[in-house]
């Protein structure tokens, strides 16, 4: 997978996580909020790894 695709995938993961957290807050569902937080963390890690790989490829 290309670097741009990896970054886009990570951003999509974070957007879906934000939606889950928002839905969980609106519905008062703690499990949805927890799932959103878990996915947001995974998306943040994936984005950081993709950005780091991009930086190392340049040098």
XYZ file of N, CA and C in Angstrom:
177
model
N 0.861 -1.172 0.000
C 0.000 0.000 0.000
C 0.904 1.230 0.000
N 0.544 2.231 -0.780
C 1.323 3.453 -0.848
C 1.204 4.277 0.421
N 2.165 5.147 0.602
C 2.189 5.968 1.819
C 0.959 6.861 1.924
N 0.555 7.448 0.803
C -0.627 8.317 0.842
C -1.878 7.517 1.197
N -1.967 6.308 0.686
C -3.118 5.457 0.992
C -3.131 5.073 2.475
N -1.948 4.826 3.036
C -1.879 4.485 4.462
C -2.328 5.662 5.328
N -1.909 6.863 4.953
C -2.308 8.050 5.714
C -3.811 8.265 5.585
N -4.344 8.093 4.379
C -5.787 8.259 4.173
C -6.572 7.228 4.974
N -6.078 5.993 5.030
C -6.743 4.936 5.795
C -6.741 5.289 7.284
N -5.617 5.800 7.772
C -5.527 6.179 9.185
C -6.487 7.327 9.503
N -6.586 8.295 8.603
C -7.510 9.407 8.821
C -8.959 8.923 8.808
N -9.259 7.959 7.931
C -10.610 7.397 7.889
C -10.925 6.647 9.181
N -9.922 5.944 9.720
C -10.114 5.244 10.996
C -10.437 6.232 12.105
N -9.720 7.342 12.122
C -9.947 8.349 13.152
C -11.318 9.010 12.995
N -11.746 9.223 11.749
C -13.064 9.831 11.520
C -14.173 8.898 11.991
N -14.030 7.606 11.708
C -15.038 6.643 12.150
C -15.055 6.553 13.676
N -13.875 6.645 14.277
C -13.792 6.613 15.737
C -14.499 7.816 16.343
N -14.310 8.985 15.738
C -14.975 10.190 16.241
C -16.486 10.043 16.148
N -16.961 9.425 15.081
C -18.405 9.199 14.901
C -18.922 8.261 15.988
N -18.179 7.190 16.265
C -18.596 6.254 17.320
C -18.650 6.947 18.682
N -17.622 7.747 18.985
C -17.609 8.456 20.262
C -18.776 9.426 20.353
N -19.052 10.119 19.266
C -20.157 11.071 19.242
C -21.493 10.357 19.436
N -21.684 9.245 18.724
C -22.921 8.479 18.857
C -23.069 7.934 20.272
N -21.959 7.455 20.828
C -21.993 6.931 22.189
C -22.374 8.000 23.200
N -21.844 9.199 23.000
C -22.169 10.299 23.906
C -23.630 10.701 23.766
N -24.118 10.742 22.528
C -25.506 11.145 22.291
C -26.485 10.118 22.859
N -26.124 8.853 22.756
C -27.016 7.792 23.219
C -26.762 7.400 24.682
N -25.691 7.917 25.254
C -25.351 7.537 26.622
C -24.821 6.117 26.701
N -24.230 5.634 25.619
C -23.735 4.255 25.533
C -22.222 4.254 25.766
N -21.811 3.806 26.924
C -20.389 3.803 27.279
C -19.581 2.846 26.406
N -20.183 1.746 25.960
C -19.428 0.793 25.136
C -19.092 1.390 23.768
N -20.002 2.184 23.207
C -19.710 2.855 21.935
C -18.601 3.882 22.114
N -18.655 4.627 23.204
C -17.614 5.622 23.456
C -16.257 4.938 23.647
N -16.247 3.824 24.359
C -14.997 3.093 24.580
C -14.443 2.549 23.265
N -15.315 2.010 22.429
C -14.887 1.505 21.117
C -14.329 2.648 20.274
N -14.954 3.801 20.322
C -14.463 4.969 19.592
C -13.091 5.402 20.076
N -12.893 5.390 21.382
C -11.577 5.758 21.925
C -10.512 4.753 21.495
N -10.870 3.462 21.508
C -9.920 2.418 21.114
C -9.535 2.579 19.643
N -10.536 2.815 18.793
C -10.254 2.980 17.364
C -9.491 4.269 17.086
N -9.775 5.316 17.855
C -9.060 6.569 17.667
C -7.574 6.389 17.981
N -7.286 5.656 19.030
C -5.899 5.377 19.385
C -5.216 4.574 18.286
N -5.906 3.570 17.769
C -5.341 2.759 16.683
C -5.104 3.615 15.438
N -6.026 4.502 15.138
C -5.871 5.392 13.993
C -4.727 6.363 14.177
N -4.571 6.879 15.385
C -3.476 7.799 15.680
C -2.127 7.101 15.520
N -2.039 5.864 15.989
C -0.807 5.090 15.862
C -0.514 4.800 14.390
N -1.530 4.397 13.645
C -1.344 4.108 12.221
C -0.904 5.356 11.459
N -1.483 6.479 11.791
C -1.108 7.729 11.126
C 0.334 8.109 11.471
N 0.729 7.967 12.708
C 2.092 8.291 13.115
C 3.096 7.380 12.411
N 2.769 6.096 12.296
C 3.663 5.155 11.616
C 3.787 5.489 10.135
N 2.681 5.851 9.498
C 2.715 6.203 8.081
C 3.518 7.480 7.867
N 3.342 8.452 8.742
C 4.106 9.692 8.631
C 5.596 9.437 8.860
N 5.925 8.605 9.821
C 7.327 8.288 10.103
C 7.956 7.556 8.917
N 7.239 6.633 8.330
C 7.761 5.908 7.167
C 7.977 6.861 5.999
N 7.093 7.820 5.864
C 7.221 8.800 4.798
C 8.474 9.649 5.014
N 8.709 10.046 6.255
C 9.888 10.873 6.550
C 11.176 10.097 6.299
N 11.222 8.825 6.654
C 12.451 8.042 6.468
C 12.677 7.734 4.997
N 11.634 7.660 4.190
C 11.796 7.400 2.758
C 12.431 8.578 2.036
N 12.258 9.769 2.567
C 12.797 10.965 1.914
C 14.304 11.062 2.042
N 14.868 10.478 3.102
C 16.311 10.663 3.365
C 17.123 9.500 2.939
